[in-house]
mmCIF file of C-alpha atoms in Angstrom:
data_model
loop_
_atom_site.group_PDB
_atom_site.id
_atom_site.type_symbol
_atom_site.label_atom_id
_atom_site.label_comp_id
_atom_site.label_asym_id
_atom_site.label_seq_id
_atom_site.Cartn_x
_atom_site.Cartn_y
_atom_site.Cartn_z
ATOM 1 C CA UNK A 25 139.789 171.466 85.717
ATOM 2 C CA UNK A 26 143.151 170.150 84.311
ATOM 3 C CA UNK A 27 143.051 170.517 80.604
ATOM 4 C CA UNK A 28 147.150 171.248 79.378
ATOM 5 C CA UNK A 29 150.392 170.336 80.746
ATOM 6 C CA UNK A 30 152.040 173.152 80.023
ATOM 7 C CA UNK A 31 155.170 170.583 79.945
ATOM 8 C CA UNK A 32 153.769 170.090 76.477
ATOM 9 C CA UNK A 33 154.514 173.688 75.717
ATOM 10 C CA UNK A 34 157.513 172.739 72.942
ATOM 11 C CA UNK A 35 155.657 170.489 71.464
ATOM 12 C CA UNK A 36 153.013 172.417 70.018
ATOM 13 C CA UNK A 37 154.706 174.805 68.741
ATOM 14 C CA UNK A 38 154.867 173.508 65.790
ATOM 15 C CA UNK A 39 151.726 173.564 62.962
ATOM 16 C CA UNK A 40 150.577 169.835 61.499
ATOM 17 C CA UNK A 41 148.710 169.439 58.519
ATOM 18 C CA UNK A 42 146.985 166.146 57.328
ATOM 19 C CA UNK A 43 146.448 163.663 54.778
ATOM 20 C CA UNK A 44 146.601 165.996 52.390
ATOM 21 C CA UNK A 45 148.473 165.247 48.795
ATOM 22 C CA UNK A 46 152.162 165.662 49.107
ATOM 23 C CA UNK A 47 151.794 168.427 45.983
ATOM 24 C CA UNK A 48 153.019 172.210 46.170
ATOM 25 C CA UNK A 49 150.814 174.596 47.490
ATOM 26 C CA UNK A 50 148.740 176.643 45.415
ATOM 27 C CA UNK A 51 148.175 172.817 43.431
ATOM 28 C CA UNK A 52 145.961 171.038 45.792
ATOM 29 C CA UNK A 53 144.501 173.549 47.403
ATOM 30 C CA UNK A 54 141.972 174.246 44.126
ATOM 31 C CA UNK A 55 141.339 170.911 43.791
ATOM 32 C CA UNK A 56 138.823 171.764 47.542
ATOM 33 C CA UNK A 57 135.861 171.755 46.433
ATOM 34 C CA UNK A 58 132.961 172.520 48.290
ATOM 35 C CA UNK A 59 130.193 169.213 49.128
ATOM 36 C CA UNK A 60 126.775 168.778 51.343
ATOM 37 C CA UNK A 61 127.659 167.943 55.156
ATOM 38 C CA UNK A 62 127.017 164.220 53.941
ATOM 39 C CA UNK A 63 124.607 162.230 56.561
ATOM 40 C CA UNK A 64 127.490 159.510 58.064
ATOM 41 C CA UNK A 65 129.496 162.855 58.656
ATOM 42 C CA UNK A 66 127.368 163.991 61.180
ATOM 43 C CA UNK A 67 127.152 162.268 65.033
ATOM 44 C CA UNK A 68 126.105 162.987 68.503
ATOM 45 C CA UNK A 69 126.884 165.863 70.204
ATOM 46 C CA UNK A 70 129.661 166.248 73.168
ATOM 47 C CA UNK A 71 129.544 168.535 76.025
ATOM 48 C CA UNK A 72 131.242 171.231 76.027
ATOM 49 C CA UNK A 73 133.205 171.529 78.840
ATOM 50 C CA UNK A 74 135.486 174.583 78.112
ATOM 51 C CA UNK A 75 133.262 177.121 76.041
ATOM 52 C CA UNK A 76 134.292 178.155 72.418
ATOM 53 C CA UNK A 77 137.265 180.364 71.607
ATOM 54 C CA UNK A 78 136.046 184.064 70.322
ATOM 55 C CA UNK A 79 133.744 183.428 67.377
ATOM 56 C CA UNK A 80 133.612 180.028 67.205
ATOM 57 C CA UNK A 81 129.831 180.003 67.762
ATOM 58 C CA UNK A 82 128.925 181.528 64.565
ATOM 59 C CA UNK A 83 130.849 179.996 62.511
ATOM 60 C CA UNK A 84 129.665 177.328 60.405
ATOM 61 C CA UNK A 85 130.834 174.096 60.153
ATOM 62 C CA UNK A 86 131.269 173.256 56.318
ATOM 63 C CA UNK A 87 132.562 170.187 54.403
ATOM 64 C CA UNK A 88 134.599 169.811 51.318
ATOM 65 C CA UNK A 89 136.515 167.006 48.846
ATOM 66 C CA UNK A 90 140.120 167.292 47.724
ATOM 67 C CA UNK A 91 139.263 164.254 45.971
ATOM 68 C CA UNK A 92 137.947 160.380 45.737
ATOM 69 C CA UNK A 93 138.545 159.359 49.415
ATOM 70 C CA UNK A 94 139.950 162.993 50.692
ATOM 71 C CA UNK A 95 136.596 164.742 52.703
ATOM 72 C CA UNK A 96 137.588 167.530 54.721
ATOM 73 C CA UNK A 97 135.280 169.470 57.037
ATOM 74 C CA UNK A 98 135.984 172.544 58.699
ATOM 75 C CA UNK A 99 135.031 175.306 60.812
ATOM 76 C CA UNK A 100 133.447 172.533 63.542
ATOM 77 C CA UNK A 101 131.175 174.767 65.961
ATOM 78 C CA UNK A 102 130.805 171.714 68.860
ATOM 79 C CA UNK A 103 131.713 169.009 69.106
ATOM 80 C CA UNK A 104 131.014 165.665 68.327
ATOM 81 C CA UNK A 105 131.221 162.206 67.981
ATOM 82 C CA UNK A 106 130.488 159.635 64.931
ATOM 83 C CA UNK A 107 129.886 155.733 65.850
ATOM 84 C CA UNK A 108 130.435 154.045 62.845
ATOM 85 C CA UNK A 109 128.679 150.861 62.554
ATOM 86 C CA UNK A 110 130.380 147.334 64.011
ATOM 87 C CA UNK A 111 131.892 145.548 60.591
ATOM 88 C CA UNK A 112 129.737 142.835 59.113
ATOM 89 C CA UNK A 113 131.794 139.675 60.273
ATOM 90 C CA UNK A 114 132.971 141.669 63.347
ATOM 91 C CA UNK A 115 133.245 139.775 66.514
ATOM 92 C CA UNK A 116 130.009 139.185 68.155
ATOM 93 C CA UNK A 117 128.384 142.683 69.779
ATOM 94 C CA UNK A 118 129.327 142.871 73.812
ATOM 95 C CA UNK A 119 132.823 143.412 75.673
ATOM 96 C CA UNK A 120 134.483 145.172 72.573
ATOM 97 C CA UNK A 121 136.890 147.709 72.868
ATOM 98 C CA UNK A 122 136.566 150.832 72.032
ATOM 99 C CA UNK A 123 139.085 152.407 69.110
ATOM 100 C CA UNK A 124 138.816 156.689 69.744
ATOM 101 C CA UNK A 125 139.912 158.037 66.113
ATOM 102 C CA UNK A 126 142.056 161.822 66.597
ATOM 103 C CA UNK A 127 141.268 163.184 62.872
ATOM 104 C CA UNK A 128 144.639 166.093 61.783
ATOM 105 C CA UNK A 129 144.711 169.083 59.793
ATOM 106 C CA UNK A 130 146.517 171.377 61.341
ATOM 107 C CA UNK A 131 144.309 172.183 63.683
ATOM 108 C CA UNK A 132 142.569 174.664 60.471
ATOM 109 C CA UNK A 133 140.596 171.229 59.930
ATOM 110 C CA UNK A 134 139.630 167.402 60.024
ATOM 111 C CA UNK A 135 140.960 164.640 56.957
ATOM 112 C CA UNK A 136 137.606 162.993 57.660
ATOM 113 C CA UNK A 137 138.331 159.571 55.539
ATOM 114 C CA UNK A 138 141.772 159.428 55.351
ATOM 115 C CA UNK A 139 142.092 159.720 58.379
ATOM 116 C CA UNK A 140 138.760 158.603 59.823
ATOM 117 C CA UNK A 141 137.018 156.255 58.388
ATOM 118 C CA UNK A 142 139.438 154.472 56.078
ATOM 119 C CA UNK A 143 141.143 153.650 59.024
ATOM 120 C CA UNK A 144 137.474 152.704 61.086
ATOM 121 C CA UNK A 145 136.766 150.290 58.360
ATOM 122 C CA UNK A 146 139.570 148.297 58.833
ATOM 123 C CA UNK A 147 139.636 148.254 62.845
ATOM 124 C CA UNK A 148 135.712 147.048 62.422
ATOM 125 C CA UNK A 149 136.662 144.227 60.853
ATOM 126 C CA UNK A 150 139.331 143.355 63.964
ATOM 127 C CA UNK A 151 136.210 143.655 66.347
ATOM 128 C CA UNK A 152 137.404 146.435 66.905
ATOM 129 C CA UNK A 153 134.598 148.997 68.397
ATOM 130 C CA UNK A 154 135.096 152.038 66.123
ATOM 131 C CA UNK A 155 134.343 156.134 66.980
ATOM 132 C CA UNK A 156 135.609 158.429 65.436
ATOM 133 C CA UNK A 157 136.153 162.693 67.423
ATOM 134 C CA UNK A 158 135.335 165.351 65.158
ATOM 135 C CA UNK A 159 136.816 168.006 68.242
ATOM 136 C CA UNK A 160 136.282 172.212 67.015
ATOM 137 C CA UNK A 161 138.857 173.369 64.908
ATOM 138 C CA UNK A 162 140.124 176.803 64.038
ATOM 139 C CA UNK A 163 138.084 180.457 63.523
ATOM 140 C CA UNK A 164 138.411 180.286 59.560
ATOM 141 C CA UNK A 165 136.406 182.044 56.739
ATOM 142 C CA UNK A 166 133.108 181.133 55.687
ATOM 143 C CA UNK A 167 133.968 180.779 52.346
ATOM 144 C CA UNK A 168 135.072 177.362 50.640
ATOM 145 C CA UNK A 169 137.080 180.183 48.708
ATOM 146 C CA UNK A 170 138.022 181.800 51.880
ATOM 147 C CA UNK A 171 139.174 178.102 53.441
ATOM 148 C CA UNK A 172 141.504 177.377 50.569
ATOM 149 C CA UNK A 173 143.363 180.855 51.234
ATOM 150 C CA UNK A 174 143.765 180.335 54.789
ATOM 151 C CA UNK A 175 145.129 176.778 53.158
ATOM 152 C CA UNK A 176 147.221 178.444 50.657
ATOM 153 C CA UNK A 177 148.878 181.129 53.502
ATOM 154 C CA UNK A 178 149.182 177.870 55.614
ATOM 155 C CA UNK A 179 151.355 175.817 53.598
ATOM 156 C CA UNK A 180 153.104 178.689 51.543
ATOM 157 C CA UNK A 181 154.460 179.997 55.377
ATOM 158 C CA UNK A 182 152.461 182.954 55.483
ATOM 159 C CA UNK A 183 149.604 182.366 57.501
ATOM 160 C CA UNK A 184 148.420 183.629 60.835
ATOM 161 C CA UNK A 185 150.694 182.340 63.476
ATOM 162 C CA UNK A 186 148.523 179.729 65.730
ATOM 163 C CA UNK A 187 149.057 179.755 69.049
ATOM 164 C CA UNK A 188 148.575 176.192 70.230
ATOM 165 C CA UNK A 189 149.591 176.998 73.241
ATOM 166 C CA UNK A 190 145.172 178.642 72.845
ATOM 167 C CA UNK A 191 144.183 176.450 70.396
ATOM 168 C CA UNK A 192 144.909 173.053 71.516
ATOM 169 C CA UNK A 193 143.176 172.844 75.173
ATOM 170 C CA UNK A 194 139.527 173.058 73.254
ATOM 171 C CA UNK A 195 140.359 169.251 70.733
ATOM 172 C CA UNK A 196 141.535 168.112 74.184
ATOM 173 C CA UNK A 197 138.584 169.186 76.479
ATOM 174 C CA UNK A 198 137.158 167.816 73.033
ATOM 175 C CA UNK A 199 138.817 164.167 73.289
ATOM 176 C CA UNK A 200 137.715 164.416 76.487
ATOM 177 C CA UNK A 201 134.429 164.456 76.754
ATOM 178 C CA UNK A 202 134.804 161.950 73.961
ATOM 179 C CA UNK A 203 136.803 159.388 76.742
ATOM 180 C CA UNK A 204 134.253 159.676 79.325
ATOM 181 C CA UNK A 205 131.091 159.872 76.635
ATOM 182 C CA UNK A 206 132.472 155.538 75.347
ATOM 183 C CA UNK A 207 132.583 155.044 78.980
ATOM 184 C CA UNK A 208 129.755 155.745 80.323
ATOM 185 C CA UNK A 209 127.499 154.228 77.722
ATOM 186 C CA UNK A 210 129.313 151.957 77.159
ATOM 187 C CA UNK A 211 126.677 149.307 77.717
ATOM 188 C CA UNK A 212 124.532 150.532 75.676
ATOM 189 C CA UNK A 213 127.052 150.682 72.505
ATOM 190 C CA UNK A 214 128.993 147.278 73.558
ATOM 191 C CA UNK A 215 132.089 148.567 74.827
ATOM 192 C CA UNK A 216 134.142 146.778 77.337
ATOM 193 C CA UNK A 217 134.524 150.216 79.225
ATOM 194 C CA UNK A 218 138.837 149.364 81.010
ATOM 195 C CA UNK A 219 139.515 149.226 76.642
ATOM 196 C CA UNK A 220 138.943 152.305 75.312
ATOM 197 C CA UNK A 221 141.673 153.625 73.720
ATOM 198 C CA UNK A 222 142.575 156.612 71.538
ATOM 199 C CA UNK A 223 144.578 156.859 67.738
ATOM 200 C CA UNK A 224 145.712 160.232 66.827
ATOM 201 C CA UNK A 225 147.075 161.363 63.145
ATOM 202 C CA UNK A 226 149.677 164.347 63.415
ATOM 203 C CA UNK A 227 147.022 167.011 64.690
ATOM 204 C CA UNK A 228 145.425 163.776 66.134
ATOM 205 C CA UNK A 229 147.863 162.365 67.183
ATOM 206 C CA UNK A 230 149.018 166.174 69.161
ATOM 207 C CA UNK A 231 146.249 166.106 70.754
ATOM 208 C CA UNK A 232 146.300 162.407 71.684
ATOM 209 C CA UNK A 233 149.647 163.450 73.272
ATOM 210 C CA UNK A 234 148.318 166.302 75.663
ATOM 211 C CA UNK A 235 145.343 164.966 77.053
ATOM 212 C CA UNK A 236 147.438 161.866 78.211
ATOM 213 C CA UNK A 237 150.397 164.028 79.820
ATOM 214 C CA UNK A 238 146.902 166.187 81.405
ATOM 215 C CA UNK A 239 146.530 163.551 83.250
ATOM 216 C CA UNK A 240 143.247 163.815 84.872
ATOM 217 C CA UNK A 241 142.214 160.223 85.523
ATOM 218 C CA UNK A 242 138.457 159.530 84.072
ATOM 219 C CA UNK A 243 140.022 160.623 80.575
ATOM 220 C CA UNK A 244 143.130 158.777 80.501
ATOM 221 C CA UNK A 245 142.544 156.380 77.477
ATOM 222 C CA UNK A 246 143.467 152.268 78.128
ATOM 223 C CA UNK A 247 146.030 152.300 75.290
ATOM 224 C CA UNK A 248 146.693 154.390 72.414
ATOM 225 C CA UNK A 249 148.205 155.440 69.534
ATOM 226 C CA UNK A 250 150.831 158.032 68.242
ATOM 227 C CA UNK A 251 150.225 157.884 63.929
ATOM 228 C CA UNK A 252 152.845 160.716 62.291
ATOM 229 C CA UNK A 253 153.229 162.401 65.207
ATOM 230 C CA UNK A 254 155.254 164.267 68.190
ATOM 231 C CA UNK A 255 158.315 162.608 69.134
ATOM 232 C CA UNK A 256 159.893 165.119 70.826
ATOM 233 C CA UNK A 257 161.159 165.084 74.740
ATOM 234 C CA UNK A 258 158.767 165.793 76.642
ATOM 235 C CA UNK A 259 156.713 165.211 80.187
ATOM 236 C CA UNK A 260 155.782 160.922 80.694
ATOM 237 C CA UNK A 261 152.242 161.148 82.366
ATOM 238 C CA UNK A 262 153.149 159.304 85.849
ATOM 239 C CA UNK A 263 150.261 156.057 84.613
ATOM 240 C CA UNK A 264 151.122 156.490 81.647
ATOM 241 C CA UNK A 265 148.961 153.414 78.846
ATOM 242 C CA UNK A 266 150.079 150.996 76.405
ATOM 243 C CA UNK A 267 151.761 153.256 73.649
ATOM 244 C CA UNK A 268 151.865 152.669 69.762
ATOM 245 C CA UNK A 269 153.855 155.295 67.337
ATOM 246 C CA UNK A 270 155.206 155.955 64.266
ATOM 247 C CA UNK A 271 156.400 157.532 62.089
ATOM 248 C CA UNK A 272 158.595 158.620 58.673
ATOM 249 C CA UNK A 273 161.576 159.193 58.728
ATOM 250 C CA UNK A 274 161.398 162.093 56.122
ATOM 251 C CA UNK A 275 158.512 163.973 58.064
ATOM 252 C CA UNK A 276 158.462 166.755 56.946
ATOM 253 C CA UNK A 277 157.201 168.345 60.281
ATOM 254 C CA UNK A 278 157.583 165.652 62.833
ATOM 255 C CA UNK A 279 160.740 163.912 60.976
ATOM 256 C CA UNK A 280 163.548 165.349 62.572
ATOM 257 C CA UNK A 281 161.785 164.866 66.281
ATOM 258 C CA UNK A 282 164.129 164.217 68.493
ATOM 259 C CA UNK A 283 162.626 160.095 69.958
ATOM 260 C CA UNK A 284 162.687 162.012 73.542
ATOM 261 C CA UNK A 285 159.515 160.430 74.013
ATOM 262 C CA UNK A 286 159.869 156.963 73.584
ATOM 263 C CA UNK A 287 162.978 156.841 74.892
ATOM 264 C CA UNK A 288 161.316 158.744 78.005
ATOM 265 C CA UNK A 289 158.088 156.242 77.958
ATOM 266 C CA UNK A 290 160.347 153.372 77.800
ATOM 267 C CA UNK A 291 162.150 153.673 80.611
ATOM 268 C CA UNK A 292 159.413 155.443 82.786
ATOM 269 C CA UNK A 293 158.719 151.400 82.497
ATOM 270 C CA UNK A 294 155.258 151.564 80.942
ATOM 271 C CA UNK A 295 154.747 149.895 77.111
ATOM 272 C CA UNK A 296 156.040 151.119 73.981
ATOM 273 C CA UNK A 297 156.425 150.187 70.493
ATOM 274 C CA UNK A 298 158.321 152.168 67.752
ATOM 275 C CA UNK A 299 158.384 151.626 64.438
ATOM 276 C CA UNK A 300 160.169 154.447 62.137
ATOM 277 C CA UNK A 301 159.913 153.747 58.633
ATOM 278 C CA UNK A 302 162.091 154.563 56.342
ATOM 279 C CA UNK A 303 160.456 157.208 54.333
ATOM 280 C CA UNK A 304 156.936 157.758 53.476
ATOM 281 C CA UNK A 305 156.039 161.624 54.226
ATOM 282 C CA UNK A 306 152.763 162.821 56.346
ATOM 283 C CA UNK A 307 149.253 161.506 56.085
ATOM 284 C CA UNK A 308 149.926 157.818 55.157
ATOM 285 C CA UNK A 309 146.618 156.818 57.109
ATOM 286 C CA UNK A 310 144.774 155.152 53.886
ATOM 287 C CA UNK A 311 146.585 156.223 51.413
ATOM 288 C CA UNK A 312 149.670 153.251 50.225
ATOM 289 C CA UNK A 313 152.896 155.001 48.981
ATOM 290 C CA UNK A 314 155.428 151.904 48.082
ATOM 291 C CA UNK A 315 157.147 152.493 51.175
ATOM 292 C CA UNK A 316 157.842 150.774 54.965
ATOM 293 C CA UNK A 317 154.759 152.501 56.132
ATOM 294 C CA UNK A 318 152.273 150.932 54.695
ATOM 295 C CA UNK A 319 152.404 147.945 56.860
ATOM 296 C CA UNK A 320 151.573 150.403 59.700
ATOM 297 C CA UNK A 321 148.018 149.439 59.973
ATOM 298 C CA UNK A 322 149.473 145.587 59.998
ATOM 299 C CA UNK A 323 151.854 146.086 62.994
ATOM 300 C CA UNK A 324 149.430 148.535 64.748
ATOM 301 C CA UNK A 325 146.476 145.022 64.632
ATOM 302 C CA UNK A 326 149.566 142.945 65.695
ATOM 303 C CA UNK A 327 150.002 145.481 68.916
ATOM 304 C CA UNK A 328 146.929 145.122 69.543
ATOM 305 C CA UNK A 329 146.583 141.663 69.144
ATOM 306 C CA UNK A 330 149.706 141.028 71.450
ATOM 307 C CA UNK A 331 148.376 143.379 74.374
ATOM 308 C CA UNK A 332 145.496 141.265 74.628
ATOM 309 C CA UNK A 333 142.932 144.425 73.206
ATOM 310 C CA UNK A 334 141.297 142.064 70.905
ATOM 311 C CA UNK A 335 141.938 138.423 70.583
#
């Protein structure tokens, strides 16, 4: 099975951490505290189409919290799909579009509130069935101190080199399983199997893009979003779905990328909408910061309506 397109090589050279405070390395890391696995943090097991990396089966999933609304999960050793309950007052069940959220976290952790539940709450009000993908993350020490040390080393630029070509395929394989599962259980979850989209953030955007570039027909989303993800020149899949992308110019990871991917999407004839904000940094999914990037979700919602994905 094809999982990863070699054309992504240049894009995957960057490790993108997301959903964390914009303080200096070490300041925010010491605020991270362990918490019990929350009830809403458990999902249904996804089929594993690519065996876990060496050491992956022996680690234990753990959760931590940086602050209110900032829960993180690390050492995810099996992929899960969290089925978010429909929002009260949302459109009647049946034939609804679905969005699978793919959180970021540099493949070291998943930012479950900022890029998961916080976005899911707003999407649910649009009459969208929402799912959150817990894809497998890198093998980290099995302790909160080890997790903090790994984060501090990464942000200080002293961590071990991450081989994205080796690590990303696990996330891509899990995203493929998520799309297949939602379509296979569309009737049960009152989902339109022809309106299943992905919305990825940072490392989750890298995963979403790589999955589309892999060009596996039964896992190609019907629409996709890349939020503070790569825009650098890269291959566009032959039957590219409609794309929504948003990025801030001062993004510390992707802000200096060229916009060749967006231009390539446009030249391919596929639909694309791109928002380049003058400010907003990295990780603005559910954290307003007084910049125009605060409007990203409203613009995404308008795009969903204009594309006739939602009424």
